[in-house]
Coordinates of N, CA, C and O in Angstrom, one line a residue:
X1 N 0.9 -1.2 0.0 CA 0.0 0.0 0.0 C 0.9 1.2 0.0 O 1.9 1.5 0.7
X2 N 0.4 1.9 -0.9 CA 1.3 2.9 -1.1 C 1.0 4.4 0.4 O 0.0 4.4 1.1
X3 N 2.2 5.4 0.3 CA 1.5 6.1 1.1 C 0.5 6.8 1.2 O -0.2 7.1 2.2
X4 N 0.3 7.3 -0.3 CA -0.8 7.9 -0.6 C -2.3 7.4 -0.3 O -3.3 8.1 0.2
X5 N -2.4 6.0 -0.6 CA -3.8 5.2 -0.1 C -3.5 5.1 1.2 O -4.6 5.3 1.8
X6 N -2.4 4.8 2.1 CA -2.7 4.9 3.1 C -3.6 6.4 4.2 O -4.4 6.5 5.2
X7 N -2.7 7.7 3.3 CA -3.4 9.0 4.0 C -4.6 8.5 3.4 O -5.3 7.8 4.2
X8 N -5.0 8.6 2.5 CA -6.1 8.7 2.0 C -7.3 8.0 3.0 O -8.2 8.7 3.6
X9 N -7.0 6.4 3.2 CA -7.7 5.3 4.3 C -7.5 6.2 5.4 O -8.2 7.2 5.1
X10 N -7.1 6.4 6.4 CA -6.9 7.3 7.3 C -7.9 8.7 7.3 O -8.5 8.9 8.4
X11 N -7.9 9.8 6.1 CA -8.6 10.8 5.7 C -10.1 10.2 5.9 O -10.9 10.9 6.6
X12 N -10.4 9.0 5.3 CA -11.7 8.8 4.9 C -12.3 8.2 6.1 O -13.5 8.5 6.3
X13 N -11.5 7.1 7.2 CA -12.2 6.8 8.5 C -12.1 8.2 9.3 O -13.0 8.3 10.1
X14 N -11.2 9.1 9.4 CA -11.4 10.5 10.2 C -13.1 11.0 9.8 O -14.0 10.9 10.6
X15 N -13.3 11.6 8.4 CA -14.4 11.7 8.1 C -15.6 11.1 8.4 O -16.6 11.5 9.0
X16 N -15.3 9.9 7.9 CA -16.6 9.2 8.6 C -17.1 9.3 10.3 O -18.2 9.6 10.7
X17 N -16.1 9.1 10.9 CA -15.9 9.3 12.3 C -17.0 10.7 12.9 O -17.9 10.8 13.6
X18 N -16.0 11.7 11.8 CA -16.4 12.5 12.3 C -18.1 12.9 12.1 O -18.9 13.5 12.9
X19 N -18.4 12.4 11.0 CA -20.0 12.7 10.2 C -21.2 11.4 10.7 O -22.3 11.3 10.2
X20 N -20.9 10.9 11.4 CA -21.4 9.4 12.5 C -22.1 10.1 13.2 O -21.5 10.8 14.0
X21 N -23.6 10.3 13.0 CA -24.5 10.8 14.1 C -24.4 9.8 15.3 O -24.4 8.6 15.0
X22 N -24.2 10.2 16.6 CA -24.9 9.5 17.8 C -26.1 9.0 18.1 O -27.0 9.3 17.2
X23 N -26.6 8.4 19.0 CA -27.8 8.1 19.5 C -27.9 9.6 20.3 O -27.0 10.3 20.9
X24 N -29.4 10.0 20.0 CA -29.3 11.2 20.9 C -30.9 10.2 21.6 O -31.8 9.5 21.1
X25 N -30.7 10.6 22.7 CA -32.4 10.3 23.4 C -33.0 11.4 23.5 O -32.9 12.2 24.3
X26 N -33.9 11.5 22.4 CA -35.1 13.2 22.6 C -36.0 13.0 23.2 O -36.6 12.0 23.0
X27 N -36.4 13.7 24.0 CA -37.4 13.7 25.0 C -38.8 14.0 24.2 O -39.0 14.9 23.4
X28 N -39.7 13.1 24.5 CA -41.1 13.5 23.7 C -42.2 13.7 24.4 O -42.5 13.6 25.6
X29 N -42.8 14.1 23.4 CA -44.1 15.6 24.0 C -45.1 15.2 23.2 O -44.9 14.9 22.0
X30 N -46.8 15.3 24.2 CA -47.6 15.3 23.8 C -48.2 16.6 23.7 O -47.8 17.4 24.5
X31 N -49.3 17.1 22.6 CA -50.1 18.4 23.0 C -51.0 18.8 23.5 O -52.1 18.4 23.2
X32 N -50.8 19.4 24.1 CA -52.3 19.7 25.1 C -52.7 21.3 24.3 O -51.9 22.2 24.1
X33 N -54.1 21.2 24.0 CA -54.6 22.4 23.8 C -56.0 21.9 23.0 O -56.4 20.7 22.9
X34 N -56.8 23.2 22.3 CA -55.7 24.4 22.2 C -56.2 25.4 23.4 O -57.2 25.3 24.2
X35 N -55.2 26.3 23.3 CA -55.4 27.3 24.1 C -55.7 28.4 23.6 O -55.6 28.4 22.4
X36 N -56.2 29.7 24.4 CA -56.4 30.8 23.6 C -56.0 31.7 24.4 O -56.2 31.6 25.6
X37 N -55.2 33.2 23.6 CA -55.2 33.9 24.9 C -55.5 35.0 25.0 O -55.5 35.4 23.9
X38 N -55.8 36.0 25.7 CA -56.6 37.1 25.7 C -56.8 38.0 24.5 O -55.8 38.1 23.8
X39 N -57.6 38.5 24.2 CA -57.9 39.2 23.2 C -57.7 40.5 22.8 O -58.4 41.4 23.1
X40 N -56.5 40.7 21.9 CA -55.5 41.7 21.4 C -56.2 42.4 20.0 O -57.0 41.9 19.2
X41 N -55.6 44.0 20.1 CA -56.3 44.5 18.6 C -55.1 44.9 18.6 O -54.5 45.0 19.7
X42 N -54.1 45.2 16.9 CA -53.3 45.9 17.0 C -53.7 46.5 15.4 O -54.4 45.9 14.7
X43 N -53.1 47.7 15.0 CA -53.6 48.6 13.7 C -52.1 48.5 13.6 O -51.4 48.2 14.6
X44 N -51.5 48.8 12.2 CA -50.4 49.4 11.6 C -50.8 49.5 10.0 O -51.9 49.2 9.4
X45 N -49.2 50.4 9.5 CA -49.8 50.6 7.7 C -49.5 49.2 7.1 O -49.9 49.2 6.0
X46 N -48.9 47.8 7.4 CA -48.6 47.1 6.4 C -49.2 45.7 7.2 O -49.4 45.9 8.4
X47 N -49.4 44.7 6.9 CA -49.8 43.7 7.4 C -48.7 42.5 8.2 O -48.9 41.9 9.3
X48 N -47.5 42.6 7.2 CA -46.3 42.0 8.3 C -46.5 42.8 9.6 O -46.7 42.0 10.5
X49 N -46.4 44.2 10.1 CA -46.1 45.3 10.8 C -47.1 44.6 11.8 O -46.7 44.1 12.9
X50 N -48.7 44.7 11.4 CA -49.6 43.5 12.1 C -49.1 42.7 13.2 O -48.8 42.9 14.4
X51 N -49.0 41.7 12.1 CA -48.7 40.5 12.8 C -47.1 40.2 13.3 O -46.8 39.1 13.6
X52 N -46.3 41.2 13.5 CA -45.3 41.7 14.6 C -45.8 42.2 15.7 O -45.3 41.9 16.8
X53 N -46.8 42.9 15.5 CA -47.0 43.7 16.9 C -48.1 42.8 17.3 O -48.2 42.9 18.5
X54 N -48.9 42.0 16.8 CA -49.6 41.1 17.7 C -48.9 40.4 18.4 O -48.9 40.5 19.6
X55 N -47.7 39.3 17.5 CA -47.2 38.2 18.4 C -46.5 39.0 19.6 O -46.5 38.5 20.8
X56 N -45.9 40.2 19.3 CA -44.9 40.7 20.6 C -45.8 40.6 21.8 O -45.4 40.3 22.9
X57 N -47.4 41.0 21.5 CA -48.3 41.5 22.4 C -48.7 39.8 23.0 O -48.3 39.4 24.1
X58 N -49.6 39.2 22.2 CA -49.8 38.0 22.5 C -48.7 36.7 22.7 O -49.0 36.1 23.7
X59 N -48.0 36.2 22.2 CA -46.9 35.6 22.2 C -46.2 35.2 23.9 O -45.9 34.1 24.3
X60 N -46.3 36.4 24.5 CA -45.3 36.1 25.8 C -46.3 35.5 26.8 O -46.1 34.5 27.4
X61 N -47.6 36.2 26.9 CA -48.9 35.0 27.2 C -48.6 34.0 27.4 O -48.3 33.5 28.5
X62 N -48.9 33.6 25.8 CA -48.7 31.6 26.0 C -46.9 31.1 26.6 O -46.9 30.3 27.4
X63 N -46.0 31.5 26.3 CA -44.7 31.5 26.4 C -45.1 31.1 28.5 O -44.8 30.1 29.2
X64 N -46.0 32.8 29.0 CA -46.0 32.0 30.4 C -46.7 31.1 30.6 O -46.1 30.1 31.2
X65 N -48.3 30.9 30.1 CA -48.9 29.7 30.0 C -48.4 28.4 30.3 O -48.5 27.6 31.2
X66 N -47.4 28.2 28.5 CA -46.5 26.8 28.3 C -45.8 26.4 29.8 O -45.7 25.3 30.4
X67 N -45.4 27.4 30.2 CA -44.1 27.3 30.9 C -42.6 27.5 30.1 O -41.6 27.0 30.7
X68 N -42.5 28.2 28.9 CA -41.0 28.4 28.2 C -41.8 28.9 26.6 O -42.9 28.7 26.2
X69 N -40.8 29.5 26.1 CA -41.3 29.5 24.7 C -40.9 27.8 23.9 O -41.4 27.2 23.0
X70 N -40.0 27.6 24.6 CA -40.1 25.9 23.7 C -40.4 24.5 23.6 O -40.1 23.5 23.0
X71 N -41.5 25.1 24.5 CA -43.4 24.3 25.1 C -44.4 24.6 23.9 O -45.1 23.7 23.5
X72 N -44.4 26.0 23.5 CA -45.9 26.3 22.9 C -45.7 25.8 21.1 O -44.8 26.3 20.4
X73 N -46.4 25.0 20.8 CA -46.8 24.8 19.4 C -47.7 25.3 19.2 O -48.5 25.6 20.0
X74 N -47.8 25.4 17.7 CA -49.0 25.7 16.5 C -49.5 27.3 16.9 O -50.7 27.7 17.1
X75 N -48.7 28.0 17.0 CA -49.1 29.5 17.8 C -49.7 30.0 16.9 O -48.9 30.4 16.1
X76 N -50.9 30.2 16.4 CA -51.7 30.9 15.6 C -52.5 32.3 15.3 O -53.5 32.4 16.0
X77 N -52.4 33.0 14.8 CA -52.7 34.6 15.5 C -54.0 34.6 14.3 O -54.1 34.0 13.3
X78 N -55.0 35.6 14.9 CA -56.1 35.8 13.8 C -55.3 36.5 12.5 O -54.2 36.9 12.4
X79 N -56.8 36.4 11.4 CA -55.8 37.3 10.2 C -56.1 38.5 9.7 O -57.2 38.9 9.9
X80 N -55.1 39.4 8.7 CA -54.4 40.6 9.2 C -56.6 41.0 8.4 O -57.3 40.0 7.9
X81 N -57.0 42.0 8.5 CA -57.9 42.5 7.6 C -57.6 44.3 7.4 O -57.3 45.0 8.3
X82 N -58.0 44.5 6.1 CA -57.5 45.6 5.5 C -59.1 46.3 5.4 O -60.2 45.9 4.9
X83 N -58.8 47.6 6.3 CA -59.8 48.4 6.6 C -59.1 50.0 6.5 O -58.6 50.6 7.5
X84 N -59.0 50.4 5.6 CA -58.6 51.6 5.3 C -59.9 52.6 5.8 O -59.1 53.5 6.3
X85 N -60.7 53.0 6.0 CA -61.8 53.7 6.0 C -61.8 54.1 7.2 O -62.3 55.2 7.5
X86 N -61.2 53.2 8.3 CA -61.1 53.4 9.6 C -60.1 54.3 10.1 O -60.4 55.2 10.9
X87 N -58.8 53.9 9.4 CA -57.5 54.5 9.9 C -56.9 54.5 8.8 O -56.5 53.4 8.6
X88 N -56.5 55.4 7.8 CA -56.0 55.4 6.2 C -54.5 55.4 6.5 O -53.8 55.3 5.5
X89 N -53.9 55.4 7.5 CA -52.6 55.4 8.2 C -52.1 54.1 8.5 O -50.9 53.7 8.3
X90 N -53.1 53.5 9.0 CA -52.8 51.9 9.7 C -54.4 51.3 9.0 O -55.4 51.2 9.7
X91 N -54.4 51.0 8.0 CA -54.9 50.2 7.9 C -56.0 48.6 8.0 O -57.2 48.3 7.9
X92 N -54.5 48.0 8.1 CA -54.5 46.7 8.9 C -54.3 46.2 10.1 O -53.3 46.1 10.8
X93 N -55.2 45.8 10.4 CA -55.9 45.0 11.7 C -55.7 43.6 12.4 O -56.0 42.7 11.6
X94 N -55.5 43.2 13.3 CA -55.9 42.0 13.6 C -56.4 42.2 14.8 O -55.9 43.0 15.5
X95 N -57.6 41.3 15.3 CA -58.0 41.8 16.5 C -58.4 40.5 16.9 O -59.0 40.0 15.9
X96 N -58.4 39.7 17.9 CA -59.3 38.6 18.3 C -58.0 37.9 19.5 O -57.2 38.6 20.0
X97 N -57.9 36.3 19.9 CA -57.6 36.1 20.5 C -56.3 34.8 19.9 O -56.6 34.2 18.8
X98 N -55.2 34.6 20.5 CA -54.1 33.6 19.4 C -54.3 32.8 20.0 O -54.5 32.8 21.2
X99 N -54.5 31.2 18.9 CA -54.4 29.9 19.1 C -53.0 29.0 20.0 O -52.0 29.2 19.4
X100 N -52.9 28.2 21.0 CA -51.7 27.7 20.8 C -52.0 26.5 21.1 O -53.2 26.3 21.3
X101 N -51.1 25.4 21.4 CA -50.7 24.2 21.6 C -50.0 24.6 23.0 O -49.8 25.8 23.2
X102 N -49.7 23.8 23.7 CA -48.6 23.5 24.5 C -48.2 22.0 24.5 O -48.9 21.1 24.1
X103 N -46.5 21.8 24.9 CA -45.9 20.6 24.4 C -45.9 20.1 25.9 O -45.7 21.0 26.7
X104 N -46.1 19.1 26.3 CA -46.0 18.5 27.6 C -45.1 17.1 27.8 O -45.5 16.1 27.3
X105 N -44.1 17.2 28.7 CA -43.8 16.0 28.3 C -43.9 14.7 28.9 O -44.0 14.5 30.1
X106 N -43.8 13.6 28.0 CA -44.1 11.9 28.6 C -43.3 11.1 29.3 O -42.3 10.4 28.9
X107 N -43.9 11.1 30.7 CA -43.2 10.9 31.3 C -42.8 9.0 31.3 O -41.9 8.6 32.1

């Protein structure tokens, strides 16, 4: 074997080695919900702008609810509706209450 196939053999078990996922044990979770959580209005001019200023508003809610933000699934916020007549500045609306999940885990 020359030296070259030998780096080579060597190169290619390092690699492997290194690209070898583990056993990881992930912890699993069932959902409980849904939940809902109090009832938010927010106005802005664009509809992303919306639904930023809802989740900021609603969002930490469920986050206490869950117990963490990396408890709450399926966080669902109502949707944006375009009402100019109201507020020709801000528009868009969303007003009602957000859906969520919480993740709980099996014990």
């Amino acid at each position: 074997m020359s030296k070259r196939m030998a780096l080579s053999a060597v190169l290619l078990s390092l690699c492997l080695a290194a690209t070898t996922s583990r056993i990881v044990h992930a912890q699993q979770y069932i959902l409980e919900g849904p939940y809902l959580t109090a009832q938010y209005r927010v106005t802005a001019p664009t509809c992303a702008d919306a639904q930023a200023a809802y989740r900021a508003l609603a969002r930490p809610e469920a986050n206490a609810f869950c117990g963490g933000s990396w408890l709450v699934a399926g966080f669902a916020i109502p949707p944006c509706e375009f009402y100019p007549s109201i507020d020709p500045a801000n528009p868009y609306v969303i007003d009602g209450p957000a859906e969520f999940y919480c993740r709980v885990p099996i014990q």
